[in-house]
Tab-separated table of C-alpha atoms in Angstrom:
chain	number	residue	atom	x	y	z
D	264	MET	CA	7.734	-25.221	-19.251
D	265	ASN	CA	7.232	-21.920	-21.085
D	266	CYS	CA	7.072	-18.481	-19.482
D	267	ARG	CA	3.272	-18.279	-19.489
D	268	GLU	CA	3.011	-21.652	-17.744
D	269	MET	CA	5.564	-20.475	-15.164
D	270	LEU	CA	3.449	-17.392	-14.446
D	271	GLN	CA	0.296	-19.503	-14.103
D	272	LEU	CA	2.115	-21.842	-11.746
D	273	VAL	CA	3.155	-18.852	-9.646
D	274	ASP	CA	-0.494	-17.883	-9.246
D	275	VAL	CA	-1.461	-21.371	-8.122
D	276	LEU	CA	1.405	-21.889	-5.674
D	277	ALA	CA	1.469	-18.469	-4.014
D	278	SER	CA	-0.022	-18.477	-0.545
D	279	GLU	CA	-2.035	-15.440	0.526
D	280	LYS	CA	0.642	-14.424	3.038
D	281	ASN	CA	3.484	-14.385	0.514
D	282	VAL	CA	1.529	-13.465	-2.604
D	283	ALA	CA	3.464	-10.280	-3.333
D	284	LYS	CA	6.889	-11.865	-2.859
D	285	ASP	CA	5.979	-15.025	-4.766
D	286	THR	CA	4.448	-13.041	-7.606
D	287	VAL	CA	7.432	-10.700	-7.864
D	288	PHE	CA	9.917	-13.569	-7.999
D	289	GLY	CA	7.758	-15.559	-10.399
D	290	VAL	CA	7.679	-12.623	-12.789
D	291	LEU	CA	11.431	-12.104	-12.386
D	292	GLU	CA	12.075	-15.770	-13.129
D	293	ALA	CA	9.990	-15.547	-16.292
D	294	ILE	CA	11.878	-12.413	-17.361
D	295	SER	CA	15.268	-13.965	-16.720
D	296	ALA	CA	14.151	-16.924	-18.858
D	297	GLY	CA	13.463	-14.506	-21.722
D	298	CYS	CA	9.661	-14.545	-21.714
D	299	ASP	CA	7.645	-13.073	-24.555
D	300	ASN	CA	5.918	-9.677	-24.487
D	301	ARG	CA	2.497	-11.049	-23.611
D	302	ALA	CA	3.810	-12.905	-20.555
D	303	LEU	CA	5.773	-9.832	-19.528
D	304	LEU	CA	2.701	-7.579	-19.764
D	305	ASP	CA	0.648	-10.179	-17.879
D	306	GLY	CA	3.323	-10.122	-15.184
D	307	ALA	CA	3.076	-6.334	-14.862
D	308	LYS	CA	-0.702	-6.596	-14.606
D	309	ARG	CA	-0.353	-9.269	-11.920
D	310	LEU	CA	2.008	-7.034	-9.920
D	311	VAL	CA	-0.476	-4.155	-10.079
D	312	GLU	CA	-3.226	-6.497	-8.865
D	313	VAL	CA	-1.012	-7.528	-5.956
D	314	SER	CA	-0.485	-3.869	-5.060
D	315	LYS	CA	-4.267	-3.355	-4.914
D	316	ARG	CA	-4.943	-6.263	-2.563
D	317	GLY	CA	-6.327	-5.103	0.735
D	318	LEU	CA	-7.220	-1.659	-0.587
D	319	GLU	CA	-10.812	-2.717	-1.273
D	320	ASP	CA	-11.302	-3.264	2.458
D	321	LEU	CA	-9.926	0.189	3.187
D	322	GLU	CA	-12.227	1.774	0.603
D	323	GLN	CA	-15.256	-0.041	2.019
D	324	GLU	CA	-14.388	1.080	5.551
D	325	GLN	CA	-13.973	4.658	4.391
D	326	GLU	CA	-17.327	4.526	2.587
D	327	ARG	CA	-19.001	3.101	5.690
D	328	GLN	CA	-17.590	5.918	7.816
D	329	LEU	CA	-18.771	8.517	5.313
D	330	ASP	CA	-22.261	7.019	5.335
D	331	GLU	CA	-22.332	7.124	9.143
D	332	GLN	CA	-21.269	10.760	9.151
D	333	SER	CA	-23.407	11.864	6.205
D	334	ASP	CA	-26.091	13.405	8.438
D	335	TYR	CA	-23.504	15.733	9.957
D	336	LEU	CA	-21.601	16.723	6.822
D	337	THR	CA	-22.371	19.305	4.230
D	338	GLN	CA	-22.081	18.238	0.612
D	339	GLY	CA	-18.801	20.167	0.288
D	340	ALA	CA	-17.341	18.558	3.424
D	341	ARG	CA	-18.365	15.113	2.167
D	342	LYS	CA	-16.617	15.710	-1.167
D	343	GLU	CA	-13.470	16.835	0.653
D	344	LEU	CA	-13.469	13.690	2.787
D	345	GLU	CA	-13.969	11.559	-0.342
D	346	LYS	CA	-10.970	13.258	-1.956
D	347	GLN	CA	-8.897	12.755	1.184
D	348	ASN	CA	-9.867	9.075	1.308
D	349	LYS	CA	-8.961	8.616	-2.346
D	350	ARG	CA	-5.555	10.202	-1.727
D	351	GLU	CA	-4.996	7.824	1.188
D	352	VAL	CA	-5.832	4.782	-0.960
D	353	SER	CA	-3.528	6.052	-3.722
D	354	ALA	CA	-0.714	6.640	-1.235
D	355	ARG	CA	-1.052	3.113	0.157
D	356	GLN	CA	-1.009	1.596	-3.318
D	357	ARG	CA	2.043	3.687	-4.182
D	358	GLN	CA	3.771	2.348	-1.056
D	359	LYS	CA	3.015	-1.219	-2.109
D	360	LEU	CA	4.266	-0.551	-5.642
D	361	LEU	CA	7.476	0.945	-4.306
D	362	GLY	CA	7.850	-2.143	-2.114
D	363	ILE	CA	7.552	-4.346	-5.194
D	364	VAL	CA	10.197	-2.281	-6.976
D	365	ALA	CA	12.422	-2.509	-3.887
D	366	GLN	CA	12.123	-6.324	-3.992
D	367	VAL	CA	13.143	-6.284	-7.641
D	368	ARG	CA	16.129	-4.040	-6.876
D	369	GLY	CA	17.108	-6.239	-3.942
D	370	TRP	CA	17.095	-9.378	-6.046
D	371	LEU	CA	19.097	-7.699	-8.805
D	372	ARG	CA	21.555	-6.555	-6.151
D	373	ASP	CA	21.738	-10.149	-4.911
D	374	CYS	CA	22.617	-11.243	-8.457
D	375	LEU	CA	25.358	-8.613	-8.608
D	376	VAL	CA	26.739	-9.598	-5.193
D	377	THR	CA	26.716	-13.274	-6.171
D	378	GLN	CA	28.503	-12.457	-9.396
D	379	ALA	CA	31.138	-10.582	-7.401
D	380	GLY	CA	31.865	-13.761	-5.447
D	381	THR	CA	30.109	-12.984	-2.176
D	382	PRO	CA	26.865	-14.989	-2.256
D	383	GLU	CA	26.770	-15.038	1.549
D	384	LEU	CA	25.544	-11.424	1.383
D	385	ILE	CA	22.321	-12.129	-0.508
D	386	SER	CA	19.034	-10.967	1.000
D	387	TYR	CA	16.589	-13.322	-0.689
D	388	THR	CA	17.929	-16.701	0.366
D	389	GLY	CA	14.883	-18.510	-0.997
D	390	GLN	CA	15.833	-17.404	-4.500
D	391	GLU	CA	19.411	-18.742	-4.515
D	392	ARG	CA	18.960	-20.981	-7.568
D	393	GLN	CA	17.431	-18.203	-9.639
D	394	THR	CA	20.007	-15.689	-8.374
D	395	MET	CA	22.888	-18.019	-9.227
D	396	THR	CA	21.504	-18.706	-12.695
D	397	VAL	CA	21.273	-15.009	-13.545
D	398	ALA	CA	24.584	-14.158	-11.873
D	399	THR	CA	26.413	-16.723	-13.983
D	400	THR	CA	24.769	-15.874	-17.300
D	401	VAL	CA	24.655	-12.068	-17.239
D	402	ASP	CA	27.465	-9.547	-16.957
D	403	ALA	CA	27.704	-6.816	-14.320
D	404	ARG	CA	26.839	-4.041	-16.807
D	405	ALA	CA	23.526	-5.760	-17.602
D	406	LEU	CA	22.691	-6.074	-13.903
D	407	LEU	CA	23.518	-2.412	-13.322
D	408	ASP	CA	21.269	-1.463	-16.253
D	409	ALA	CA	18.483	-3.594	-14.764
D	410	ILE	CA	18.918	-1.878	-11.386
D	411	ALA	CA	18.750	1.491	-13.159
D	412	ALA	CA	15.470	0.371	-14.753
D	413	ALA	CA	14.070	-0.395	-11.288
D	414	ASP	CA	15.240	3.011	-10.041
D	415	ALA	CA	13.523	4.671	-12.998
D	416	ALA	CA	10.312	2.763	-12.214
D	417	ALA	CA	10.395	4.018	-8.625
D	418	ASP	CA	10.772	7.561	-9.946
D	419	ARG	CA	7.888	7.069	-12.375
D	420	ILE	CA	5.655	5.729	-9.617
D	421	SER	CA	6.601	8.681	-7.406
D	422	TYR	CA	5.622	11.038	-10.231
D	423	ASN	CA	2.175	9.397	-10.453
D	424	VAL	CA	2.727	7.642	-13.758
D	425	THR	CA	0.119	4.935	-14.265
D	426	PRO	CA	1.326	2.021	-12.102
D	427	GLN	CA	0.914	-0.634	-14.762
D	428	LEU	CA	2.755	1.496	-17.319
D	429	ALA	CA	5.629	2.099	-14.886
D	430	LEU	CA	5.932	-1.626	-14.102
D	431	GLU	CA	5.634	-2.641	-17.759
D	432	ALA	CA	8.437	-0.258	-18.706
D	433	MET	CA	10.581	-1.558	-15.841
D	434	LEU	CA	10.039	-5.205	-16.765
D	435	ILE	CA	10.749	-4.575	-20.445
D	436	GLU	CA	13.951	-2.705	-19.613
D	437	ILE	CA	15.057	-5.425	-17.199
D	438	ARG	CA	14.374	-8.138	-19.765
D	439	GLU	CA	16.343	-6.205	-22.391
D	440	ALA	CA	19.248	-5.847	-19.963
D	441	LEU	CA	19.253	-9.489	-18.835
D	442	CYS	CA	18.623	-11.081	-22.235
D	443	ARG	CA	20.742	-8.959	-24.569
D	444	GLN	CA	23.660	-11.365	-24.613
């Protein structure tokens, strides 16, 4: 099974409740298998889509509230509320993106802990096979570089870099760290 097929399988198997987690780990599995650039960029796009889920409902609710209040608001007040609502949506997406990056960091940490001989300390117990595979094939320096890439992505997201660009850069840097041997 190639990397692209793995990513497609992730989409099919992910339940709505665990979509973010399943998508994150599917992308990480493809990266650790040395996927090509197209699959990697598709993975970043998929992660951004996951971060936007649920925000459409929030935007619709905000729009409905603005419409209800439109008779009582001046044009300037309406524009201010629209700006405030947009900032709220952006902040929620940023939180979701940072959560995705935290999952990536956590899994990389699990790989490092497993490599150090203490697999009982891993956080993502459902990913033991994948964690063990990476822990046994990659050195500690590579895992630390991959964790640094996740840290850099969190910083980029905090500085309002385009989410997809931040995730693409992170995934490329992680793949380079994990597959350089």
